[in-house]
Amino acid sequence: MSEASGGGRSNAFDRVLPLLDRPPAEPDVAHGYLDLLGEEDRPHDTIAQRLMRSGFLPKIYEDLWRPVLFGMFKGPLGPDIEEEYALARDWLDLAAIPDGTVLDVACGPGNVTRALAAGMTGHGLVVGVDASSTMLDRAVTDTVRPSPRGANGAAEVAYVRGDAADLPFGDEVFDAVCCFGGLYLFDDPWAAVDGVTRVLKPGGRAAFLTTRKPELPVIGTGSSVLGRLTGIRMFGADDLCNALRGRGFTALRQRTYGLMQFVGATRG
Ligand SMILES: C[S@@+](CC[C@H](N)C(=O)[O-])C[C@H]1O[C@@H](n2cnc3c(N)ncnc32)[C@H](O)[C@@H]1O
C-alpha cells in the first residue's frame, strides 16, 4: 500500500482497512485515496451529480461554490462556514473522543473532513468518503498541503472512494459520523441514513446538514419541480428528525436557516 493519505506520521490507510466490511485483497490507493468503486458507468446521473464528478467544480468548490450557494440557501441569518464547522465539532462532541474514529460522508474536497480533524486533540482518525474521484483528488491535494487547508490537528485523515448509500464499512466502527451537504444529492438518502446508523457505535453522534423545503406550498411545489430537474431533493422540516427517531436515535437537535437544516442526534 502506498503513501499519501494526507495524514503524515503513519499510513492512515492501515487504520482504515480494519474498518471496512470487505477489505480488498489488493487495495487501490494509486491516487492517494482508497478507491473501492473503480470504473463506474452512471448513465442516469442528475445535473447535480454530474457537476460533482466534473473536473471543474472541485477547483472552485471551497472558495466560491460553497460560500455562495450554501450562503444563499442558509439566508442572511445562517452561520458562516467556520460557524458550521464549529457546530459540527460541537454536535459530534469531538472533544470527548480525542483518539476517536470519525466518518465524513460525502466529504467532497475534504473541507469538512479537515475541519473535523482540526478539532481532535488526540491521535484520532477522520475518514472522508465520497463517490467523486475529482473531488477526492482535490481533497488529497488540499490535505497534504500545509495550512491553511492542510489538516492541522493531531488526527490523521484518509479518503475513501465509496457510495454513501452503501457505506463500505463494518458495523459500529465509528465514534461519530458527519454528513454535511450530501443527503439531498443521494438517489436514496434513507439508505445512507441506514448506513450511518449501522456504522455508528451505540452512543455515537451523527450530524447532518441538508436542505429544507420552504413552508409556503406554492414555493414548495416549485422546489419539488426544480429538485426533479436538478437532482437536489428538498426535505420536509421533520423528515430527517423522524427518520433518525425511527432508527433509535435520541437527543435530537435541529437548527433551521432558510432552506437548510442542521440535525444532530445520538445513536441509541
Ligand atoms: C456539496 S458536496 C459536500 C462537500 C462537503 N461535505 C461540504 O459540506 O461542503 C457533496 C458531495 O456528495 C458527493 N456524493 C453525491 N452522491 C454520493 C454518493 N452516492 N456517495 C458518495 N458521495 C456522494 C459528491 O460527489 C460531492 O462531493
PDB file of C-alpha atoms and ligand atoms in Angstrom:
ATOM      1  CA  MET A   1       0.000   0.000   0.000  1.00  0.00           C
ATOM      2  CA  SER A   2       1.366   3.415  -0.883  1.00  0.00           C
ATOM      3  CA  GLU A   3       1.611   6.698   0.998  1.00  0.00           C
ATOM      4  CA  ALA A   4      -0.441   9.866   0.618  1.00  0.00           C
ATOM      5  CA  SER A   5      -3.463   9.518   2.788  1.00  0.00           C
ATOM      6  CA  GLY A   6      -2.742  13.064   3.843  1.00  0.00           C
ATOM      7  CA  GLY A   7      -2.205  12.154   7.439  1.00  0.00           C
ATOM      8  CA  GLY A   8       1.521  12.226   7.927  1.00  0.00           C
ATOM      9  CA  ARG A   9       3.162  10.254  10.722  1.00  0.00           C
ATOM     10  CA  SER A  10       1.850   6.782   9.903  1.00  0.00           C
ATOM     11  CA  ASN A  11      -0.020   5.396   6.972  1.00  0.00           C
ATOM     12  CA  ALA A  12      -3.643   6.213   7.742  1.00  0.00           C
ATOM     13  CA  PHE A  13      -4.823   3.577   5.234  1.00  0.00           C
ATOM     14  CA  ASP A  14      -3.524   0.925   7.605  1.00  0.00           C
ATOM     15  CA  ARG A  15      -6.053   2.236  10.087  1.00  0.00           C
ATOM     16  CA  VAL A  16      -8.852   2.345   7.517  1.00  0.00           C
ATOM     17  CA  LEU A  17      -8.616  -1.232   6.238  1.00  0.00           C
ATOM     18  CA  PRO A  18      -9.769  -2.855   9.510  1.00  0.00           C
ATOM     19  CA  LEU A  19     -12.836  -0.577   9.440  1.00  0.00           C
ATOM     20  CA  LEU A  20     -14.035  -1.912   6.072  1.00  0.00           C
ATOM     21  CA  ASP A  21     -16.714  -4.568   5.836  1.00  0.00           C
ATOM     22  CA  ARG A  22     -14.927  -6.270   2.937  1.00  0.00           C
ATOM     23  CA  PRO A  23     -11.276  -5.131   2.786  1.00  0.00           C
ATOM     24  CA  PRO A  24      -9.962  -5.569  -0.768  1.00  0.00           C
ATOM     25  CA  ALA A  25      -7.194  -8.097  -1.313  1.00  0.00           C
ATOM     26  CA  GLU A  26      -5.233  -5.506  -3.298  1.00  0.00           C
ATOM     27  CA  PRO A  27      -6.227  -2.024  -2.110  1.00  0.00           C
ATOM     28  CA  ASP A  28      -6.083   0.599  -4.857  1.00  0.00           C
ATOM     29  CA  VAL A  29      -4.550   3.725  -3.340  1.00  0.00           C
ATOM     30  CA  ALA A  30      -2.776   4.886  -6.505  1.00  0.00           C
ATOM     31  CA  HIS A  31      -4.490   8.293  -6.372  1.00  0.00           C
ATOM     32  CA  GLY A  32      -3.937   8.988  -2.704  1.00  0.00           C
ATOM     33  CA  TYR A  33      -7.377   7.708  -1.672  1.00  0.00           C
ATOM     34  CA  LEU A  34      -8.589   4.160  -1.276  1.00  0.00           C
ATOM     35  CA  ASP A  35     -10.699   3.501  -4.366  1.00  0.00           C
ATOM     36  CA  LEU A  36     -13.453   0.970  -3.727  1.00  0.00           C
ATOM     37  CA  LEU A  37     -15.567   1.861  -6.788  1.00  0.00           C
ATOM     38  CA  GLY A  38     -13.173   1.621  -9.739  1.00  0.00           C
ATOM     39  CA  GLU A  39     -14.622   2.373 -13.171  1.00  0.00           C
ATOM     40  CA  GLU A  40     -18.272   3.308 -12.966  1.00  0.00           C
ATOM     41  CA  ASP A  41     -20.985   3.612 -15.559  1.00  0.00           C
ATOM     42  CA  ARG A  42     -23.594   6.136 -14.376  1.00  0.00           C
ATOM     43  CA  PRO A  43     -25.769   6.939 -17.393  1.00  0.00           C
ATOM     44  CA  HIS A  44     -28.658   8.349 -15.317  1.00  0.00           C
ATOM     45  CA  ASP A  45     -26.771  10.885 -13.239  1.00  0.00           C
ATOM     46  CA  THR A  46     -28.609  14.085 -12.354  1.00  0.00           C
ATOM     47  CA  ILE A  47     -27.236  17.509 -13.257  1.00  0.00           C
ATOM     48  CA  ALA A  48     -26.041  17.949  -9.672  1.00  0.00           C
ATOM     49  CA  GLN A  49     -24.254  14.589  -9.650  1.00  0.00           C
ATOM     50  CA  ARG A  50     -22.586  15.296 -12.981  1.00  0.00           C
ATOM     51  CA  LEU A  51     -21.320  18.607 -11.617  1.00  0.00           C
ATOM     52  CA  MET A  52     -19.905  16.880  -8.529  1.00  0.00           C
ATOM     53  CA  ARG A  53     -17.968  14.491 -10.760  1.00  0.00           C
ATOM     54  CA  SER A  54     -16.713  17.190 -13.113  1.00  0.00           C
ATOM     55  CA  GLY A  55     -13.131  18.361 -13.093  1.00  0.00           C
ATOM     56  CA  PHE A  56     -14.289  21.963 -12.801  1.00  0.00           C
ATOM     57  CA  LEU A  57     -16.361  22.108  -9.612  1.00  0.00           C
ATOM     58  CA  PRO A  58     -13.696  20.830  -7.176  1.00  0.00           C
ATOM     59  CA  LYS A  59     -11.462  23.726  -8.293  1.00  0.00           C
ATOM     60  CA  ILE A  60     -13.943  26.389  -7.184  1.00  0.00           C
ATOM     61  CA  TYR A  61     -15.994  24.459  -4.642  1.00  0.00           C
ATOM     62  CA  GLU A  62     -14.465  25.614  -1.385  1.00  0.00           C
ATOM     63  CA  ASP A  63     -13.682  29.232  -2.231  1.00  0.00           C
ATOM     64  CA  LEU A  64     -16.650  30.113  -4.402  1.00  0.00           C
ATOM     65  CA  TRP A  65     -19.339  27.476  -4.913  1.00  0.00           C
ATOM     66  CA  ARG A  66     -19.960  26.529  -1.309  1.00  0.00           C
ATOM     67  CA  PRO A  67     -19.833  30.024   0.205  1.00  0.00           C
ATOM     68  CA  VAL A  68     -22.144  31.467  -2.467  1.00  0.00           C
ATOM     69  CA  LEU A  69     -24.670  28.641  -2.843  1.00  0.00           C
ATOM     70  CA  PHE A  70     -24.819  27.498   0.754  1.00  0.00           C
ATOM     71  CA  GLY A  71     -24.917  31.170   1.764  1.00  0.00           C
ATOM     72  CA  MET A  72     -27.966  31.720  -0.458  1.00  0.00           C
ATOM     73  CA  PHE A  73     -29.682  28.594   0.867  1.00  0.00           C
ATOM     74  CA  LYS A  74     -28.933  29.398   4.528  1.00  0.00           C
ATOM     75  CA  GLY A  75     -30.004  33.021   4.162  1.00  0.00           C
ATOM     76  CA  PRO A  76     -28.618  36.090   5.946  1.00  0.00           C
ATOM     77  CA  LEU A  77     -29.143  34.675   9.443  1.00  0.00           C
ATOM     78  CA  GLY A  78     -27.365  31.409   8.756  1.00  0.00           C
ATOM     79  CA  PRO A  79     -23.964  30.541  10.221  1.00  0.00           C
ATOM     80  CA  ASP A  80     -20.852  31.197   8.184  1.00  0.00           C
ATOM     81  CA  ILE A  81     -18.597  28.311   7.227  1.00  0.00           C
ATOM     82  CA  GLU A  82     -16.401  28.493  10.318  1.00  0.00           C
ATOM     83  CA  GLU A  83     -19.514  28.520  12.494  1.00  0.00           C
ATOM     84  CA  GLU A  84     -20.794  25.470  10.613  1.00  0.00           C
ATOM     85  CA  TYR A  85     -17.555  23.639  11.288  1.00  0.00           C
ATOM     86  CA  ALA A  86     -17.667  24.627  14.960  1.00  0.00           C
ATOM     87  CA  LEU A  87     -21.237  23.345  15.148  1.00  0.00           C
ATOM     88  CA  ALA A  88     -20.188  20.013  13.633  1.00  0.00           C
ATOM     89  CA  ARG A  89     -17.315  19.628  16.109  1.00  0.00           C
ATOM     90  CA  ASP A  90     -19.600  20.541  18.986  1.00  0.00           C
ATOM     91  CA  TRP A  91     -22.579  18.382  17.998  1.00  0.00           C
ATOM     92  CA  LEU A  92     -20.282  15.425  17.339  1.00  0.00           C
ATOM     93  CA  ASP A  93     -18.629  16.128  20.705  1.00  0.00           C
ATOM     94  CA  LEU A  94     -15.161  15.624  19.237  1.00  0.00           C
ATOM     95  CA  ALA A  95     -13.598  16.955  22.434  1.00  0.00           C
ATOM     96  CA  ALA A  96     -14.883  13.828  24.189  1.00  0.00           C
ATOM     97  CA  ILE A  97     -13.305  11.451  21.630  1.00  0.00           C
ATOM     98  CA  PRO A  98      -9.743  12.784  21.189  1.00  0.00           C
ATOM     99  CA  ASP A  99      -8.471   9.461  19.790  1.00  0.00           C
ATOM    100  CA  GLY A 100     -11.755   8.570  18.144  1.00  0.00           C
ATOM    101  CA  THR A 101     -12.631   7.415  14.664  1.00  0.00           C
ATOM    102  CA  VAL A 102     -14.849   9.775  12.721  1.00  0.00           C
ATOM    103  CA  LEU A 103     -16.520   9.358   9.325  1.00  0.00           C
ATOM    104  CA  ASP A 104     -17.290  12.275   6.998  1.00  0.00           C
ATOM    105  CA  VAL A 105     -19.877  11.139   4.441  1.00  0.00           C
ATOM    106  CA  ALA A 106     -19.928  12.983   1.085  1.00  0.00           C
ATOM    107  CA  CYS A 107     -16.676  14.672   2.012  1.00  0.00           C
ATOM    108  CA  GLY A 108     -16.238  16.345  -1.400  1.00  0.00           C
ATOM    109  CA  PRO A 109     -12.889  18.174  -1.446  1.00  0.00           C
ATOM    110  CA  GLY A 110     -12.337  17.408   2.230  1.00  0.00           C
ATOM    111  CA  ASN A 111     -13.227  20.798   3.659  1.00  0.00           C
ATOM    112  CA  VAL A 112     -15.383  19.421   6.479  1.00  0.00           C
ATOM    113  CA  THR A 113     -13.075  16.409   6.920  1.00  0.00           C
ATOM    114  CA  ARG A 114     -10.136  18.664   7.680  1.00  0.00           C
ATOM    115  CA  ALA A 115     -12.207  20.886   9.944  1.00  0.00           C
ATOM    116  CA  LEU A 116     -13.173  17.805  11.951  1.00  0.00           C
ATOM    117  CA  ALA A 117      -9.567  16.600  12.121  1.00  0.00           C
ATOM    118  CA  ALA A 118      -8.500  20.031  13.320  1.00  0.00           C
ATOM    119  CA  GLY A 119     -10.960  19.691  16.185  1.00  0.00           C
ATOM    120  CA  MET A 120      -9.485  16.461  17.504  1.00  0.00           C
ATOM    121  CA  THR A 121      -6.814  16.722  20.121  1.00  0.00           C
ATOM    122  CA  GLY A 122      -5.572  13.126  20.275  1.00  0.00           C
ATOM    123  CA  HIS A 123      -4.342  10.713  17.635  1.00  0.00           C
ATOM    124  CA  GLY A 124      -7.769  10.242  16.075  1.00  0.00           C
ATOM    125  CA  LEU A 125      -8.666   9.254  12.541  1.00  0.00           C
ATOM    126  CA  VAL A 126     -11.071  11.061  10.240  1.00  0.00           C
ATOM    127  CA  VAL A 127     -12.168   9.147   7.151  1.00  0.00           C
ATOM    128  CA  GLY A 128     -13.751  11.076   4.293  1.00  0.00           C
ATOM    129  CA  VAL A 129     -15.868   9.044   1.886  1.00  0.00           C
ATOM    130  CA  ASP A 130     -17.127  10.314  -1.451  1.00  0.00           C
ATOM    131  CA  ALA A 131     -18.087   8.853  -4.828  1.00  0.00           C
ATOM    132  CA  SER A 132     -16.399  11.501  -6.966  1.00  0.00           C
ATOM    133  CA  SER A 133     -12.799  10.891  -7.974  1.00  0.00           C
ATOM    134  CA  THR A 134     -12.305  14.544  -8.970  1.00  0.00           C
ATOM    135  CA  MET A 135     -13.498  15.732  -5.563  1.00  0.00           C
ATOM    136  CA  LEU A 136     -11.224  13.226  -3.850  1.00  0.00           C
ATOM    137  CA  ASP A 137      -8.235  14.274  -5.971  1.00  0.00           C
ATOM    138  CA  ARG A 138      -8.758  17.761  -4.647  1.00  0.00           C
ATOM    139  CA  ALA A 139      -9.270  16.513  -1.103  1.00  0.00           C
ATOM    140  CA  VAL A 140      -5.960  14.648  -1.181  1.00  0.00           C
ATOM    141  CA  THR A 141      -4.100  17.634  -2.657  1.00  0.00           C
ATOM    142  CA  ASP A 142      -5.519  20.090  -0.132  1.00  0.00           C
ATOM    143  CA  THR A 143      -4.967  17.775   2.816  1.00  0.00           C
ATOM    144  CA  VAL A 144      -1.289  17.121   2.223  1.00  0.00           C
ATOM    145  CA  ARG A 145      -0.733  20.811   1.535  1.00  0.00           C
ATOM    146  CA  PRO A 146       0.413  22.849   4.558  1.00  0.00           C
ATOM    147  CA  SER A 147      -2.119  25.149   6.246  1.00  0.00           C
ATOM    148  CA  PRO A 148      -4.481  26.943   5.790  1.00  0.00           C
ATOM    149  CA  ARG A 149      -6.080  23.932   4.103  1.00  0.00           C
ATOM    150  CA  GLY A 150      -3.933  21.103   5.359  1.00  0.00           C
ATOM    151  CA  ALA A 151      -5.135  19.113   8.314  1.00  0.00           C
ATOM    152  CA  ASN A 152      -3.574  20.887  11.260  1.00  0.00           C
ATOM    153  CA  GLY A 153      -4.937  18.847  14.125  1.00  0.00           C
ATOM    154  CA  ALA A 154      -3.270  15.805  15.604  1.00  0.00           C
ATOM    155  CA  ALA A 155      -5.715  13.443  13.903  1.00  0.00           C
ATOM    156  CA  GLU A 156      -4.922  11.576  10.728  1.00  0.00           C
ATOM    157  CA  VAL A 157      -7.045  11.925   7.626  1.00  0.00           C
ATOM    158  CA  ALA A 158      -7.744   9.303   4.966  1.00  0.00           C
ATOM    159  CA  TYR A 159     -10.065   9.339   1.983  1.00  0.00           C
ATOM    160  CA  VAL A 160     -12.109   6.505   0.539  1.00  0.00           C
ATOM    161  CA  ARG A 161     -13.982   6.422  -2.745  1.00  0.00           C
ATOM    162  CA  GLY A 162     -17.243   4.693  -1.972  1.00  0.00           C
ATOM    163  CA  ASP A 163     -21.004   5.004  -2.167  1.00  0.00           C
ATOM    164  CA  ALA A 164     -22.813   6.749   0.682  1.00  0.00           C
ATOM    165  CA  ALA A 165     -25.926   4.678   0.021  1.00  0.00           C
ATOM    166  CA  ASP A 166     -23.933   1.509   0.596  1.00  0.00           C
ATOM    167  CA  LEU A 167     -21.251   2.542   3.082  1.00  0.00           C
ATOM    168  CA  PRO A 168     -18.303   0.152   2.760  1.00  0.00           C
ATOM    169  CA  PHE A 169     -17.616  -0.044   6.498  1.00  0.00           C
ATOM    170  CA  GLY A 170     -18.316  -2.618   9.173  1.00  0.00           C
ATOM    171  CA  ASP A 171     -20.974  -2.331  11.860  1.00  0.00           C
ATOM    172  CA  GLU A 172     -20.413   0.038  14.793  1.00  0.00           C
ATOM    173  CA  VAL A 173     -16.881   1.092  13.889  1.00  0.00           C
ATOM    174  CA  PHE A 174     -17.173   4.909  14.102  1.00  0.00           C
ATOM    175  CA  ASP A 175     -17.441   7.105  17.180  1.00  0.00           C
ATOM    176  CA  ALA A 176     -19.081   9.903  15.198  1.00  0.00           C
ATOM    177  CA  VAL A 177     -20.414  10.472  11.686  1.00  0.00           C
ATOM    178  CA  CYS A 178     -20.844  13.770   9.860  1.00  0.00           C
ATOM    179  CA  CYS A 179     -22.768  14.253   6.626  1.00  0.00           C
ATOM    180  CA  PHE A 180     -22.871  17.861   5.506  1.00  0.00           C
ATOM    181  CA  GLY A 181     -24.156  18.826   2.071  1.00  0.00           C
ATOM    182  CA  GLY A 182     -24.717  15.264   0.873  1.00  0.00           C
ATOM    183  CA  LEU A 183     -28.120  13.792   1.693  1.00  0.00           C
ATOM    184  CA  TYR A 184     -30.027  15.933  -0.805  1.00  0.00           C
ATOM    185  CA  LEU A 185     -27.870  14.605  -3.659  1.00  0.00           C
ATOM    186  CA  PHE A 186     -28.193  10.907  -2.922  1.00  0.00           C
ATOM    187  CA  ASP A 187     -30.520   8.725  -5.005  1.00  0.00           C
ATOM    188  CA  ASP A 188     -31.618   7.055  -1.777  1.00  0.00           C
ATOM    189  CA  PRO A 189     -30.909   9.284   1.223  1.00  0.00           C
ATOM    190  CA  TRP A 190     -32.658   6.882   3.614  1.00  0.00           C
ATOM    191  CA  ALA A 191     -30.292   4.085   2.652  1.00  0.00           C
ATOM    192  CA  ALA A 192     -27.482   6.472   3.571  1.00  0.00           C
ATOM    193  CA  VAL A 193     -29.138   7.200   6.934  1.00  0.00           C
ATOM    194  CA  ASP A 194     -29.457   3.428   7.476  1.00  0.00           C
ATOM    195  CA  GLY A 195     -25.761   3.115   6.725  1.00  0.00           C
ATOM    196  CA  VAL A 196     -24.828   5.934   9.102  1.00  0.00           C
ATOM    197  CA  THR A 197     -26.859   4.202  11.824  1.00  0.00           C
ATOM    198  CA  ARG A 198     -25.180   0.870  11.143  1.00  0.00           C
ATOM    199  CA  VAL A 199     -21.582   2.120  11.162  1.00  0.00           C
ATOM    200  CA  LEU A 200     -22.009   4.287  14.290  1.00  0.00           C
ATOM    201  CA  LYS A 201     -21.209   2.836  17.681  1.00  0.00           C
ATOM    202  CA  PRO A 202     -24.088   2.941  20.167  1.00  0.00           C
ATOM    203  CA  GLY A 203     -23.882   6.292  21.918  1.00  0.00           C
ATOM    204  CA  GLY A 204     -22.030   7.773  18.935  1.00  0.00           C
ATOM    205  CA  ARG A 205     -23.194  11.053  17.489  1.00  0.00           C
ATOM    206  CA  ALA A 206     -24.264  11.987  13.993  1.00  0.00           C
ATOM    207  CA  ALA A 207     -24.597  15.448  12.457  1.00  0.00           C
ATOM    208  CA  PHE A 208     -26.217  16.370   9.157  1.00  0.00           C
ATOM    209  CA  LEU A 209     -26.582  19.491   7.071  1.00  0.00           C
ATOM    210  CA  THR A 210     -29.193  19.222   4.381  1.00  0.00           C
ATOM    211  CA  THR A 211     -31.941  21.118   2.593  1.00  0.00           C
ATOM    212  CA  ARG A 212     -35.297  22.151   3.999  1.00  0.00           C
ATOM    213  CA  LYS A 213     -38.453  22.532   1.942  1.00  0.00           C
ATOM    214  CA  PRO A 214     -39.988  26.003   2.129  1.00  0.00           C
ATOM    215  CA  GLU A 215     -43.173  26.057   4.185  1.00  0.00           C
ATOM    216  CA  LEU A 216     -45.196  28.018   1.615  1.00  0.00           C
ATOM    217  CA  PRO A 217     -46.953  25.359  -0.530  1.00  0.00           C
ATOM    218  CA  VAL A 218     -46.510  27.258  -3.817  1.00  0.00           C
ATOM    219  CA  ILE A 219     -42.773  27.595  -3.327  1.00  0.00           C
ATOM    220  CA  GLY A 220     -42.667  24.032  -2.004  1.00  0.00           C
ATOM    221  CA  THR A 221     -44.169  22.714  -5.236  1.00  0.00           C
ATOM    222  CA  GLY A 222     -41.709  24.789  -7.254  1.00  0.00           C
ATOM    223  CA  SER A 223     -38.829  23.365  -5.268  1.00  0.00           C
ATOM    224  CA  SER A 224     -40.007  19.804  -6.000  1.00  0.00           C
ATOM    225  CA  VAL A 225     -40.065  20.506  -9.741  1.00  0.00           C
ATOM    226  CA  LEU A 226     -36.648  22.138  -9.514  1.00  0.00           C
ATOM    227  CA  GLY A 227     -35.491  19.171  -7.464  1.00  0.00           C
ATOM    228  CA  ARG A 228     -36.512  16.706 -10.159  1.00  0.00           C
ATOM    229  CA  LEU A 229     -34.762  18.768 -12.816  1.00  0.00           C
ATOM    230  CA  THR A 230     -31.524  19.364 -10.918  1.00  0.00           C
ATOM    231  CA  GLY A 231     -31.284  16.326  -8.643  1.00  0.00           C
ATOM    232  CA  ILE A 232     -31.449  18.365  -5.427  1.00  0.00           C
ATOM    233  CA  ARG A 233     -34.020  16.907  -3.039  1.00  0.00           C
ATOM    234  CA  MET A 234     -35.764  19.226  -0.595  1.00  0.00           C
ATOM    235  CA  PHE A 235     -36.536  17.622   2.779  1.00  0.00           C
ATOM    236  CA  GLY A 236     -39.525  18.476   4.921  1.00  0.00           C
ATOM    237  CA  ALA A 237     -38.668  20.129   8.221  1.00  0.00           C
ATOM    238  CA  ASP A 238     -39.400  16.908  10.134  1.00  0.00           C
ATOM    239  CA  ASP A 239     -38.286  14.262   7.618  1.00  0.00           C
ATOM    240  CA  LEU A 240     -34.755  13.738   8.848  1.00  0.00           C
ATOM    241  CA  CYS A 241     -35.579  14.058  12.556  1.00  0.00           C
ATOM    242  CA  ASN A 242     -38.355  11.488  12.159  1.00  0.00           C
ATOM    243  CA  ALA A 243     -36.098   9.161  10.200  1.00  0.00           C
ATOM    244  CA  LEU A 244     -33.465   9.320  12.939  1.00  0.00           C
ATOM    245  CA  ARG A 245     -36.003   8.851  15.703  1.00  0.00           C
ATOM    246  CA  GLY A 246     -37.367   5.830  13.834  1.00  0.00           C
ATOM    247  CA  ARG A 247     -33.867   4.358  13.773  1.00  0.00           C
ATOM    248  CA  GLY A 248     -33.469   4.664  17.523  1.00  0.00           C
ATOM    249  CA  PHE A 249     -31.581   7.956  17.723  1.00  0.00           C
ATOM    250  CA  THR A 250     -32.101  10.126  20.782  1.00  0.00           C
ATOM    251  CA  ALA A 251     -31.104  13.626  21.905  1.00  0.00           C
ATOM    252  CA  LEU A 252     -32.231  15.115  18.627  1.00  0.00           C
ATOM    253  CA  ARG A 253     -31.445  18.723  17.880  1.00  0.00           C
ATOM    254  CA  GLN A 254     -32.251  20.800  14.858  1.00  0.00           C
ATOM    255  CA  ARG A 255     -31.470  24.284  13.643  1.00  0.00           C
ATOM    256  CA  THR A 256     -33.122  25.660  10.551  1.00  0.00           C
ATOM    257  CA  TYR A 257     -31.896  28.558   8.454  1.00  0.00           C
ATOM    258  CA  GLY A 258     -33.703  29.474   5.251  1.00  0.00           C
ATOM    259  CA  LEU A 259     -33.696  26.428   3.003  1.00  0.00           C
ATOM    260  CA  MET A 260     -31.242  24.452   5.106  1.00  0.00           C
ATOM    261  CA  GLN A 261     -31.320  22.473   8.313  1.00  0.00           C
ATOM    262  CA  PHE A 262     -28.701  21.141  10.693  1.00  0.00           C
ATOM    263  CA  VAL A 263     -29.723  17.990  12.534  1.00  0.00           C
ATOM    264  CA  GLY A 264     -27.768  16.226  15.253  1.00  0.00           C
ATOM    265  CA  ALA A 265     -28.562  13.079  17.226  1.00  0.00           C
ATOM    266  CA  THR A 266     -27.071  10.312  19.342  1.00  0.00           C
ATOM    267  CA  ARG A 267     -27.389   6.652  18.359  1.00  0.00           C
ATOM    268  CA  GLY A 268     -29.351   4.733  20.978  1.00  0.00           C
TER     269      GLY A 268
HETATM  270  C1  LIG B   1     -21.853  19.505  -1.935  1.00  0.00           C
HETATM  271  S1  LIG B   1     -20.559  18.315  -1.720  1.00  0.00           S
HETATM  272  C2  LIG B   1     -20.376  18.348   0.040  1.00  0.00           C
HETATM  273  C3  LIG B   1     -18.960  18.530   0.470  1.00  0.00           C
HETATM  274  C4  LIG B   1     -18.804  18.833   1.966  1.00  0.00           C
HETATM  275  N1  LIG B   1     -19.337  17.747   2.779  1.00  0.00           N
HETATM  276  C5  LIG B   1     -19.427  20.129   2.363  1.00  0.00           C
HETATM  277  O1  LIG B   1     -20.313  20.169   3.242  1.00  0.00           O
HETATM  278  O2  LIG B   1     -19.024  21.163   1.815  1.00  0.00           O
HETATM  279  C6  LIG B   1     -21.480  16.845  -1.998  1.00  0.00           C
HETATM  280  C7  LIG B   1     -20.645  15.618  -2.260  1.00  0.00           C
HETATM  281  O3  LIG B   1     -21.507  14.478  -2.238  1.00  0.00           O
HETATM  282  C8  LIG B   1     -20.912  13.520  -3.070  1.00  0.00           C
HETATM  283  N2  LIG B   1     -21.872  12.454  -3.380  1.00  0.00           N
HETATM  284  C9  LIG B   1     -23.027  12.549  -4.053  1.00  0.00           C
HETATM  285  N3  LIG B   1     -23.632  11.340  -4.118  1.00  0.00           N
HETATM  286  C10 LIG B   1     -22.832  10.479  -3.454  1.00  0.00           C
HETATM  287  C11 LIG B   1     -22.916   9.090  -3.150  1.00  0.00           C
HETATM  288  N4  LIG B   1     -23.953   8.342  -3.537  1.00  0.00           N
HETATM  289  N5  LIG B   1     -21.923   8.526  -2.446  1.00  0.00           N
HETATM  290  C12 LIG B   1     -20.864   9.263  -2.018  1.00  0.00           C
HETATM  291  N6  LIG B   1     -20.736  10.587  -2.280  1.00  0.00           N
HETATM  292  C13 LIG B   1     -21.705  11.180  -2.980  1.00  0.00           C
HETATM  293  C14 LIG B   1     -20.498  14.332  -4.282  1.00  0.00           C
HETATM  294  O4  LIG B   1     -19.538  13.652  -5.046  1.00  0.00           O
HETATM  295  C15 LIG B   1     -19.968  15.589  -3.614  1.00  0.00           C
HETATM  296  O5  LIG B   1     -18.584  15.550  -3.454  1.00  0.00           O
END
